[in-house]
CSV table of C-alpha atoms in Angstrom, one decimal:
chain,number,residue,atom,x,y,z
A,1,MET,CA,-166.8,-75.4,10.1
A,2,SER,CA,-165.6,-73.1,11.8
A,3,ASP,CA,-164.3,-73.5,15.7
A,4,TYR,CA,-162.3,-70.2,16.1
A,5,GLU,CA,-164.3,-66.9,16.3
A,6,THR,CA,-161.6,-64.8,14.4
A,7,SER,CA,-162.5,-61.2,13.9
A,8,PRO,CA,-163.0,-59.7,10.7
A,9,ALA,CA,-159.8,-58.0,11.5
A,10,TYR,CA,-158.0,-61.6,10.9
A,11,ARG,CA,-159.5,-63.6,8.6
A,12,VAL,CA,-158.2,-64.4,5.5
A,13,ARG,CA,-159.7,-61.3,2.6
A,14,GLN,CA,-157.6,-62.6,-0.4
A,15,VAL,CA,-159.3,-65.5,-2.0
A,16,ALA,CA,-161.1,-65.8,0.9
A,17,LYS,CA,-163.0,-69.4,-0.1
A,18,ARG,CA,-159.3,-70.4,1.3
A,19,ALA,CA,-159.4,-69.8,4.6
A,20,LEU,CA,-160.3,-72.5,7.3
A,21,TYR,CA,-161.2,-71.7,10.3
A,22,ASP,CA,-162.0,-75.2,11.8
A,23,ARG,CA,-159.0,-76.3,15.1
A,24,GLU,CA,-158.4,-80.3,12.9
A,25,THR,CA,-157.1,-78.4,10.3
A,26,VAL,CA,-154.8,-75.5,11.8
A,27,HIS,CA,-153.5,-77.8,14.7
A,28,ALA,CA,-152.6,-80.2,11.9
A,29,ILE,CA,-150.8,-76.9,9.8
A,30,LEU,CA,-148.9,-75.8,13.3
A,31,ASP,CA,-147.8,-79.4,14.3
A,32,ALA,CA,-146.7,-80.1,11.0
A,33,GLY,CA,-144.2,-77.7,11.4
A,34,TYR,CA,-141.0,-76.5,13.1
A,35,VAL,CA,-140.0,-72.8,12.2
A,36,ALA,CA,-143.1,-69.6,12.6
A,37,HIS,CA,-142.1,-66.1,11.0
A,38,VAL,CA,-143.0,-64.1,14.0
A,39,ALA,CA,-143.9,-60.1,13.3
A,40,PHE,CA,-143.3,-57.3,15.2
A,41,MET,CA,-142.2,-53.9,15.3
A,42,ASP,CA,-139.3,-52.5,17.3
A,43,GLU,CA,-137.6,-49.4,17.6
A,44,ALA,CA,-136.5,-50.3,13.6
A,45,GLY,CA,-139.3,-51.1,12.0
A,46,PRO,CA,-141.1,-54.2,10.9
A,47,VAL,CA,-139.0,-57.8,11.5
A,48,SER,CA,-140.3,-60.7,10.7
A,49,LEU,CA,-138.0,-63.0,13.0
A,50,PRO,CA,-137.6,-67.1,12.2
A,51,LEU,CA,-138.0,-68.9,15.5
A,52,PHE,CA,-138.4,-72.7,16.9
A,53,TYR,CA,-142.0,-73.1,18.3
A,54,VAL,CA,-144.6,-76.0,19.7
A,55,ARG,CA,-148.4,-75.8,19.7
A,56,ASP,CA,-149.5,-76.9,23.4
A,57,GLY,CA,-153.3,-77.5,23.4
A,58,GLU,CA,-154.7,-74.0,22.4
A,59,SER,CA,-152.0,-71.5,22.1
A,60,VAL,CA,-148.1,-71.8,20.8
A,61,LEU,CA,-144.7,-71.6,22.5
A,62,PHE,CA,-141.4,-70.1,21.0
A,63,HIS,CA,-138.7,-69.7,23.6
A,64,GLY,CA,-135.1,-67.9,22.9
A,65,ALA,CA,-132.4,-65.8,24.8
A,66,ARG,CA,-134.9,-64.2,28.1
A,67,LYS,CA,-132.2,-60.6,26.6
A,68,GLY,CA,-132.6,-60.9,22.9
A,69,ARG,CA,-134.6,-58.1,21.5
A,70,PHE,CA,-138.0,-59.6,20.3
A,71,MET,CA,-138.5,-60.9,24.6
A,72,ARG,CA,-137.5,-57.5,25.7
A,73,VAL,CA,-140.2,-56.5,23.1
A,74,LEU,CA,-143.3,-59.5,22.8
A,75,GLY,CA,-142.9,-60.3,26.5
A,76,GLY,CA,-143.7,-57.0,27.2
A,77,GLY,CA,-146.9,-57.0,25.5
A,78,ALA,CA,-146.3,-56.1,21.5
A,79,PRO,CA,-148.8,-57.3,19.2
A,80,LEU,CA,-147.2,-59.7,16.7
A,81,CYS,CA,-148.0,-62.2,14.1
A,82,LEU,CA,-147.1,-65.5,14.1
A,83,THR,CA,-147.2,-67.2,10.1
A,84,VAL,CA,-146.7,-70.9,9.5
A,85,THR,CA,-146.5,-71.9,6.3
A,86,HIS,CA,-145.8,-75.3,4.4
A,87,MET,CA,-145.1,-75.1,1.0
A,88,ASP,CA,-146.5,-78.5,-1.0
A,89,GLY,CA,-145.7,-77.6,-4.7
A,90,LEU,CA,-145.4,-75.8,-7.9
A,91,VAL,CA,-148.6,-75.5,-10.0
A,92,LEU,CA,-147.8,-74.9,-13.6
A,93,ALA,CA,-151.2,-73.6,-15.3
A,94,ARG,CA,-151.6,-73.3,-19.3
A,95,SER,CA,-150.9,-69.9,-19.1
A,96,ALA,CA,-148.4,-68.2,-17.5
A,97,PHE,CA,-151.2,-65.6,-15.4
A,98,HIS,CA,-152.7,-69.1,-13.3
A,99,HIS,CA,-149.3,-70.0,-12.5
A,100,SER,CA,-149.9,-70.6,-8.2
A,101,MET,CA,-148.4,-72.9,-5.5
A,102,ASN,CA,-149.8,-75.1,-3.7
A,103,TYR,CA,-149.8,-74.8,0.3
A,104,ARG,CA,-151.3,-75.0,3.4
A,105,SER,CA,-150.2,-71.6,5.7
A,106,VAL,CA,-152.1,-70.5,9.6
A,107,MET,CA,-151.6,-67.1,10.1
A,108,VAL,CA,-152.5,-66.2,14.7
A,109,HIS,CA,-152.6,-62.7,16.1
A,110,GLY,CA,-152.8,-61.3,19.4
A,111,VAL,CA,-150.2,-60.7,22.4
A,112,ALA,CA,-147.9,-63.4,24.0
A,113,GLU,CA,-147.3,-63.7,27.8
A,114,ALA,CA,-143.6,-65.2,29.4
A,115,VAL,CA,-144.6,-69.1,30.2
A,116,THR,CA,-143.9,-68.8,34.5
A,117,ASP,CA,-140.4,-70.4,35.7
A,118,ALA,CA,-143.3,-72.9,37.6
A,119,GLU,CA,-144.2,-73.9,33.6
A,120,LYS,CA,-140.5,-73.2,32.4
A,121,PRO,CA,-139.4,-77.1,32.8
A,122,ARG,CA,-142.5,-78.5,31.3
A,123,ALA,CA,-142.4,-75.7,28.5
A,124,LEU,CA,-138.8,-76.8,26.9
A,125,ASP,CA,-139.7,-80.3,27.0
A,126,LEU,CA,-142.0,-79.7,24.8
A,127,PHE,CA,-139.2,-78.7,22.4
A,128,ILE,CA,-137.0,-81.5,23.4
A,129,ARG,CA,-139.9,-83.8,22.4
A,130,ARG,CA,-140.9,-81.7,19.3
A,131,ALA,CA,-137.2,-82.4,17.9
A,132,ARG,CA,-137.2,-86.2,18.8
A,133,ALA,CA,-139.9,-88.4,20.8
A,134,GLY,CA,-139.2,-89.4,23.9
A,135,ARG,CA,-135.5,-86.9,24.1
A,136,PRO,CA,-136.5,-84.5,27.3
A,137,GLN,CA,-135.6,-88.4,29.6
A,138,GLU,CA,-132.6,-88.8,28.0
A,139,THR,CA,-130.8,-85.9,27.9
A,140,ARG,CA,-129.0,-83.8,30.7
A,141,PRO,CA,-132.0,-81.7,31.6
A,142,THR,CA,-131.4,-78.1,31.9
A,143,ASN,CA,-130.4,-76.5,34.9
A,144,THR,CA,-131.0,-73.4,36.9
A,145,GLN,CA,-129.0,-70.9,35.1
A,146,GLU,CA,-130.1,-72.2,31.3
A,147,LEU,CA,-133.1,-71.8,33.2
A,148,LYS,CA,-133.0,-68.3,34.2
A,149,ALA,CA,-130.8,-67.6,30.6
A,150,THR,CA,-134.4,-68.9,28.2
A,151,ALA,CA,-137.7,-66.8,27.9
A,152,VAL,CA,-140.8,-68.9,26.7
A,153,LEU,CA,-144.2,-66.9,25.6
A,154,ARG,CA,-147.1,-68.6,25.3
A,155,LEU,CA,-149.9,-66.6,22.2
A,156,PRO,CA,-153.0,-68.3,22.5
A,157,LEU,CA,-155.2,-69.5,19.5
A,158,VAL,CA,-157.9,-67.2,19.8
A,159,GLU,CA,-156.8,-64.7,16.4
A,160,VAL,CA,-156.5,-67.4,14.2
A,161,ALA,CA,-156.6,-68.5,10.0
A,162,ALA,CA,-155.5,-71.0,8.1
A,163,LYS,CA,-155.5,-70.5,4.5
A,164,VAL,CA,-155.2,-74.2,2.0
A,165,ARG,CA,-154.8,-73.9,-1.4
A,166,THR,CA,-154.2,-78.1,-3.0
A,167,GLY,CA,-155.1,-79.3,-6.4
A,168,GLY,CA,-154.1,-78.5,-9.9
A,169,PRO,CA,-154.2,-75.2,-12.1
A,170,LEU,CA,-157.3,-73.4,-12.6
A,171,ASP,CA,-156.6,-71.9,-16.2
A,172,ASP,CA,-159.5,-70.4,-18.3
A,173,PRO,CA,-161.8,-72.6,-20.0
A,174,GLU,CA,-160.3,-70.6,-23.5
A,175,ASP,CA,-156.5,-72.7,-22.8
A,176,MET,CA,-157.8,-75.6,-22.1
A,177,ASP,CA,-157.2,-76.8,-25.1
A,178,LEU,CA,-153.1,-75.6,-25.3
A,179,PRO,CA,-150.0,-78.1,-26.0
A,180,VAL,CA,-148.7,-77.0,-22.9
A,181,TRP,CA,-147.8,-79.1,-20.2
A,182,ALA,CA,-150.1,-78.2,-16.7
A,183,GLY,CA,-150.0,-79.8,-13.1
A,184,VAL,CA,-148.4,-79.8,-10.2
A,185,VAL,CA,-145.1,-80.4,-8.6
A,186,PRO,CA,-145.4,-82.1,-5.2
A,187,MET,CA,-142.8,-80.1,-2.8
A,188,GLN,CA,-142.2,-81.6,0.8
A,189,VAL,CA,-139.4,-81.4,3.8
A,190,MET,CA,-138.2,-84.4,3.9
A,191,PHE,CA,-135.3,-86.1,6.5
A,192,GLY,CA,-132.0,-87.1,5.9
A,193,GLU,CA,-130.6,-89.2,7.8
A,194,PRO,CA,-128.9,-88.4,11.2
A,195,VAL,CA,-125.4,-87.7,10.9
A,196,ARG,CA,-123.2,-88.5,14.6
A,197,ASP,CA,-121.6,-86.2,16.6
A,198,VAL,CA,-117.8,-87.3,16.8
A,199,PRO,CA,-116.1,-84.6,19.0
A,200,ASP,CA,-112.4,-84.0,17.5
A,201,ALA,CA,-109.9,-85.6,18.7
A,202,ALA,CA,-108.2,-82.1,19.6
A,203,MET,CA,-110.9,-81.5,21.7
A,204,LYS,CA,-111.1,-84.6,23.9
A,205,SER,CA,-107.4,-83.6,24.4
A,206,GLU,CA,-108.2,-80.5,25.8
A,207,LYS,CA,-111.0,-81.5,28.1
A,208,GLU,CA,-108.8,-84.6,29.3
A,209,THR,CA,-105.8,-82.0,30.1
A,210,ALA,CA,-108.2,-79.6,31.6
B,1,MET,CA,-116.3,-60.4,3.5
B,2,SER,CA,-119.2,-57.8,3.7
B,3,ASP,CA,-120.4,-56.4,0.4
B,4,TYR,CA,-123.7,-55.2,2.3
B,5,GLU,CA,-122.9,-52.2,4.7
B,6,THR,CA,-125.7,-52.6,6.7
B,7,SER,CA,-126.5,-50.2,9.3
B,8,PRO,CA,-126.4,-51.0,12.4
B,9,ALA,CA,-130.1,-51.1,13.1
B,10,TYR,CA,-130.5,-54.1,11.1
B,11,ARG,CA,-127.6,-56.0,11.4
B,12,VAL,CA,-127.7,-59.5,13.4
B,13,ARG,CA,-127.5,-58.9,16.8
B,14,GLN,CA,-128.4,-61.6,18.8
B,15,VAL,CA,-125.3,-64.6,18.2
B,16,ALA,CA,-123.9,-62.5,15.8
B,17,LYS,CA,-121.1,-64.7,14.8
B,18,ARG,CA,-123.7,-66.0,12.4
B,19,ALA,CA,-123.9,-63.6,11.2
B,20,LEU,CA,-122.7,-62.9,7.4
B,21,TYR,CA,-122.8,-60.3,5.0
B,22,ASP,CA,-121.6,-60.7,2.0
B,23,ARG,CA,-123.0,-61.1,-1.6
B,24,GLU,CA,-122.4,-64.6,-3.0
B,25,THR,CA,-123.7,-66.2,0.8
B,26,VAL,CA,-127.5,-64.3,0.5
B,27,HIS,CA,-127.3,-64.4,-3.2
B,28,ALA,CA,-127.6,-68.1,-2.1
B,29,ILE,CA,-129.8,-68.2,0.4
B,30,LEU,CA,-132.5,-66.7,-1.4
B,31,ASP,CA,-132.1,-68.3,-4.8
B,32,ALA,CA,-133.0,-71.7,-3.0
B,33,GLY,CA,-136.3,-70.2,-1.8
B,34,TYR,CA,-139.5,-69.4,-3.2
B,35,VAL,CA,-141.6,-68.2,-0.4
B,36,ALA,CA,-140.5,-65.3,1.9
B,37,HIS,CA,-142.7,-64.3,4.8
B,38,VAL,CA,-143.2,-60.1,4.5
B,39,ALA,CA,-143.5,-58.3,7.8
B,40,PHE,CA,-145.6,-54.6,8.1
B,41,MET,CA,-147.8,-53.0,9.5
B,42,ASP,CA,-151.5,-52.5,8.3
B,43,GLU,CA,-154.6,-51.5,10.2
B,44,ALA,CA,-155.2,-53.8,12.3
B,45,GLY,CA,-151.2,-54.7,13.4
B,46,PRO,CA,-148.3,-56.7,12.3
B,47,VAL,CA,-148.6,-59.0,9.9
B,48,SER,CA,-146.1,-61.9,8.8
B,49,LEU,CA,-147.5,-62.3,5.3
B,50,PRO,CA,-145.9,-65.6,3.3
B,51,LEU,CA,-145.2,-64.4,-0.4
B,52,PHE,CA,-143.6,-66.1,-3.5
B,53,TYR,CA,-140.7,-64.4,-4.2
B,54,VAL,CA,-138.0,-64.0,-6.6
B,55,ARG,CA,-133.8,-62.5,-7.1
B,56,ASP,CA,-133.2,-60.0,-9.7
B,57,GLY,CA,-129.9,-58.6,-9.2
B,58,GLU,CA,-129.9,-56.6,-6.6
B,59,SER,CA,-133.0,-56.6,-5.7
B,60,VAL,CA,-136.3,-59.1,-4.5
B,61,LEU,CA,-140.1,-59.1,-6.1
B,62,PHE,CA,-142.9,-60.3,-5.7
B,63,HIS,CA,-146.0,-59.4,-6.6
B,64,GLY,CA,-149.8,-60.0,-5.8
B,65,ALA,CA,-153.4,-58.7,-6.3
B,66,ARG,CA,-153.0,-55.2,-7.0
B,67,LYS,CA,-156.2,-55.1,-5.4
B,68,GLY,CA,-155.0,-56.4,-2.4
B,69,ARG,CA,-154.6,-55.1,1.5
B,70,PHE,CA,-150.3,-55.9,1.4
B,71,MET,CA,-150.1,-53.7,-2.7
B,72,ARG,CA,-152.0,-51.1,-1.2
B,73,VAL,CA,-149.5,-50.4,2.1
B,74,LEU,CA,-146.5,-51.4,1.0
B,75,GLY,CA,-146.6,-50.3,-3.0
B,76,GLY,CA,-147.8,-47.1,-0.5
B,77,GLY,CA,-144.5,-47.1,1.0
B,78,ALA,CA,-144.5,-48.5,4.6
B,79,PRO,CA,-141.0,-50.1,5.6
B,80,LEU,CA,-141.2,-53.8,5.8
B,81,CYS,CA,-138.4,-57.0,6.6
B,82,LEU,CA,-138.5,-59.6,4.3
B,83,THR,CA,-137.5,-62.9,5.4
B,84,VAL,CA,-136.5,-66.7,3.9
B,85,THR,CA,-135.5,-68.7,6.0
B,86,HIS,CA,-134.1,-72.6,5.1
B,87,MET,CA,-134.4,-75.4,8.1
B,88,ASP,CA,-131.2,-77.7,7.2
B,89,GLY,CA,-131.5,-79.7,10.5
B,90,LEU,CA,-132.3,-80.5,14.1
B,91,VAL,CA,-129.3,-80.7,16.6
B,92,LEU,CA,-130.1,-82.9,19.2
B,93,ALA,CA,-126.8,-82.0,21.8
B,94,ARG,CA,-126.5,-84.3,24.8
B,95,SER,CA,-127.8,-81.4,27.1
B,96,ALA,CA,-131.3,-80.3,26.9
B,97,PHE,CA,-130.6,-76.6,27.0
B,98,HIS,CA,-127.3,-77.3,23.9
B,99,HIS,CA,-130.6,-78.2,21.3
B,100,SER,CA,-130.6,-76.3,18.4
B,101,MET,CA,-131.4,-76.4,14.2
B,102,ASN,CA,-129.5,-75.3,11.2
B,103,TYR,CA,-131.1,-72.8,8.8
B,104,ARG,CA,-130.0,-70.5,6.4
B,105,SER,CA,-132.2,-67.6,6.8
B,106,VAL,CA,-131.6,-63.6,5.3
B,107,MET,CA,-133.9,-60.6,6.0
B,108,VAL,CA,-134.0,-57.6,3.9
B,109,HIS,CA,-135.7,-54.5,5.4
B,110,GLY,CA,-136.5,-51.5,3.3
B,111,VAL,CA,-139.4,-50.2,1.6
B,112,ALA,CA,-141.0,-51.3,-1.7
B,113,GLU,CA,-141.3,-49.5,-5.5
B,114,ALA,CA,-144.3,-51.1,-7.7
B,115,VAL,CA,-142.3,-52.6,-10.9
B,116,THR,CA,-143.7,-49.9,-13.6
B,117,ASP,CA,-145.9,-51.6,-16.6
B,118,ALA,CA,-142.8,-51.3,-18.9
B,119,GLU,CA,-141.2,-53.4,-16.7
B,120,LYS,CA,-144.1,-55.6,-16.0
B,121,PRO,CA,-144.1,-58.1,-18.4
B,122,ARG,CA,-140.0,-59.1,-17.8
B,123,ALA,CA,-140.3,-59.4,-13.7
B,124,LEU,CA,-143.4,-61.8,-14.6
B,125,ASP,CA,-141.5,-63.6,-16.8
B,126,LEU,CA,-139.3,-64.0,-13.3
B,127,PHE,CA,-141.6,-65.4,-11.5
B,128,ILE,CA,-142.5,-68.7,-14.3
B,129,ARG,CA,-139.1,-69.3,-14.8
B,130,ARG,CA,-138.4,-69.6,-11.2
B,131,ALA,CA,-140.8,-72.5,-11.2
B,132,ARG,CA,-139.6,-73.8,-14.1
B,133,ALA,CA,-137.0,-72.6,-16.2
B,134,GLY,CA,-138.2,-72.1,-20.4
B,135,ARG,CA,-141.4,-72.0,-18.9
B,136,PRO,CA,-142.3,-68.6,-20.1
B,137,GLN,CA,-142.0,-69.6,-23.8
B,138,GLU,CA,-144.7,-72.3,-23.5
B,139,THR,CA,-147.4,-70.7,-21.7
B,140,ARG,CA,-150.3,-69.0,-23.4
B,141,PRO,CA,-148.5,-64.9,-22.3
B,142,THR,CA,-150.2,-62.7,-19.8
B,143,ASN,CA,-152.8,-60.7,-21.9
B,144,THR,CA,-153.8,-56.8,-20.7
B,145,GLN,CA,-156.3,-57.4,-17.9
B,146,GLU,CA,-154.3,-59.8,-16.5
B,147,LEU,CA,-151.1,-57.5,-16.2
B,148,LYS,CA,-153.6,-55.0,-14.5
B,149,ALA,CA,-154.8,-56.8,-11.9
B,150,THR,CA,-151.6,-58.1,-10.5
B,151,ALA,CA,-149.0,-55.9,-9.1
B,152,VAL,CA,-145.1,-56.4,-8.8
B,153,LEU,CA,-142.8,-54.3,-5.9
B,154,ARG,CA,-139.7,-54.5,-5.7
B,155,LEU,CA,-137.5,-54.6,-2.9
B,156,PRO,CA,-133.5,-53.5,-3.3
B,157,LEU,CA,-130.8,-55.4,-1.3
B,158,VAL,CA,-129.2,-52.5,0.9
B,159,GLU,CA,-130.2,-53.1,4.2
B,160,VAL,CA,-129.2,-57.1,4.4
B,161,ALA,CA,-128.5,-59.7,6.6
B,162,ALA,CA,-127.9,-63.6,6.8
B,163,LYS,CA,-127.4,-65.6,9.4
B,164,VAL,CA,-126.2,-69.2,9.1
B,165,ARG,CA,-126.0,-72.8,11.9
B,166,THR,CA,-124.2,-75.4,10.6
B,167,GLY,CA,-122.1,-78.1,12.0
B,168,GLY,CA,-123.4,-80.5,15.6
B,169,PRO,CA,-124.3,-79.2,19.2
B,170,LEU,CA,-122.1,-77.4,20.6
B,171,ASP,CA,-122.1,-79.1,24.4
B,172,ASP,CA,-120.9,-78.2,27.0
B,173,PRO,CA,-117.2,-79.8,28.2
B,174,GLU,CA,-118.3,-81.7,30.9
B,175,ASP,CA,-121.3,-83.2,28.9
B,176,MET,CA,-119.6,-84.5,25.9
B,177,ASP,CA,-118.8,-88.0,27.6
B,178,LEU,CA,-122.4,-88.6,28.4
B,179,PRO,CA,-124.2,-91.8,27.3
B,180,VAL,CA,-126.7,-89.9,24.7
B,181,TRP,CA,-127.2,-89.8,21.3
B,182,ALA,CA,-126.1,-86.1,19.4
B,183,GLY,CA,-125.8,-85.2,16.3
B,184,VAL,CA,-127.8,-83.2,13.3
B,185,VAL,CA,-130.8,-84.8,11.6
B,186,PRO,CA,-130.6,-83.6,8.2
B,187,MET,CA,-133.4,-82.1,6.8
B,188,GLN,CA,-134.4,-80.3,3.2
B,189,VAL,CA,-136.9,-79.8,0.3
B,190,MET,CA,-137.2,-82.3,-2.3
B,191,PHE,CA,-139.6,-81.7,-5.0
B,192,GLY,CA,-141.6,-85.3,-6.3
B,193,GLU,CA,-143.1,-86.8,-9.1
B,194,PRO,CA,-144.7,-83.8,-11.3
B,195,VAL,CA,-148.4,-85.1,-11.4
B,196,ARG,CA,-150.2,-84.0,-14.8
B,197,ASP,CA,-153.8,-81.6,-14.7
B,198,VAL,CA,-156.0,-83.9,-16.4
B,199,PRO,CA,-159.5,-81.8,-16.9
B,200,ASP,CA,-162.2,-83.7,-15.8
B,201,ALA,CA,-165.1,-84.7,-18.3
B,202,ALA,CA,-168.1,-82.8,-16.8
B,203,MET,CA,-165.6,-79.0,-17.2
B,204,LYS,CA,-164.5,-80.5,-21.1
B,205,SER,CA,-168.2,-80.8,-21.6
B,206,GLU,CA,-169.2,-77.7,-19.8
B,207,LYS,CA,-166.5,-75.8,-22.3
B,208,GLU,CA,-168.0,-78.1,-25.4
B,209,THR,CA,-171.7,-77.2,-24.8
B,210,ALA,CA,-171.2,-73.3,-24.3
């Protein structure tokens, strides 16, 4: 299945059999992540910047300080590559050479455009919802000054490729009977118990006497 | 403390108070990770490529197929940026605006050089050791053909910057008494029970009749 009509230049070349171009796979990988690494060129060379992102239909949104360098560069239409990677396991083979890793990744190439002021409150809500469903209703809403300080960029899901490795090691047939433990050590991101913020007394009293 | 004498162009500019340039912090962040995102320019624009890496003293090693495009580009001396990011938690604030994330990241700019054939076996051992200590002794060693097919690049830790956020939300004083749950939802990568690889009967019998 191939929902995305990705250009040859942006298709997976290395181990192309692991490439996927269907919407369901791409959306699932993007929706499972929080941080993307965005590559672009600035004055000092290539940069790989970790950014909080959220999928919004057929695009990916990411945000930052309006005055930050990446907003200056990417908001101005510089080409970029956004990559999301999940590590699913260490693959231990019978031979050193066939050691590998299970992973799911999505790579999106393109040019981002700034989300307009009118669309911004909805876009920012999506980030808060991503952190915790229902959250936007609970918190003190973003005020005009905060909205101005924040830029949101939208990258369309057009030049998209997923790459996924699953399963055990792919050893050479002649190595299969070696007395070596082979298999997968699974990895996953887990959430711990939430830790409530307790304002310290000093801060409280400072505020009360202010 | 500032062990790395990072050039101004490669220092943290956005929220610079979270920047760290000491060896202990940088090594700890690198040693806790497996996948780096490497940014570079190829014919089709900027790329952010996820790669398995390992720290070797004051450099980072990463490897891949010798004929892959990234080895062709980066082995040829193109400038790159290698970033490692660990997500430590979602930071839920009393205001939408102050939501954040706890993280540890390291960014290294520079030019990589190919590890020589003589050094390659030791370098490849480091990758296997990273997957599992003591592993290189157990497995079938890499043969000459496999060594030739693999390229290893070394990036020196010279232009280095770490950026770390820890702790709870930093809400505005006037929001501190809002009736909103605020705090941190911790995140971490966990390993699961290893799953042993069991060659299937078809493969076995195919091999036996070969």
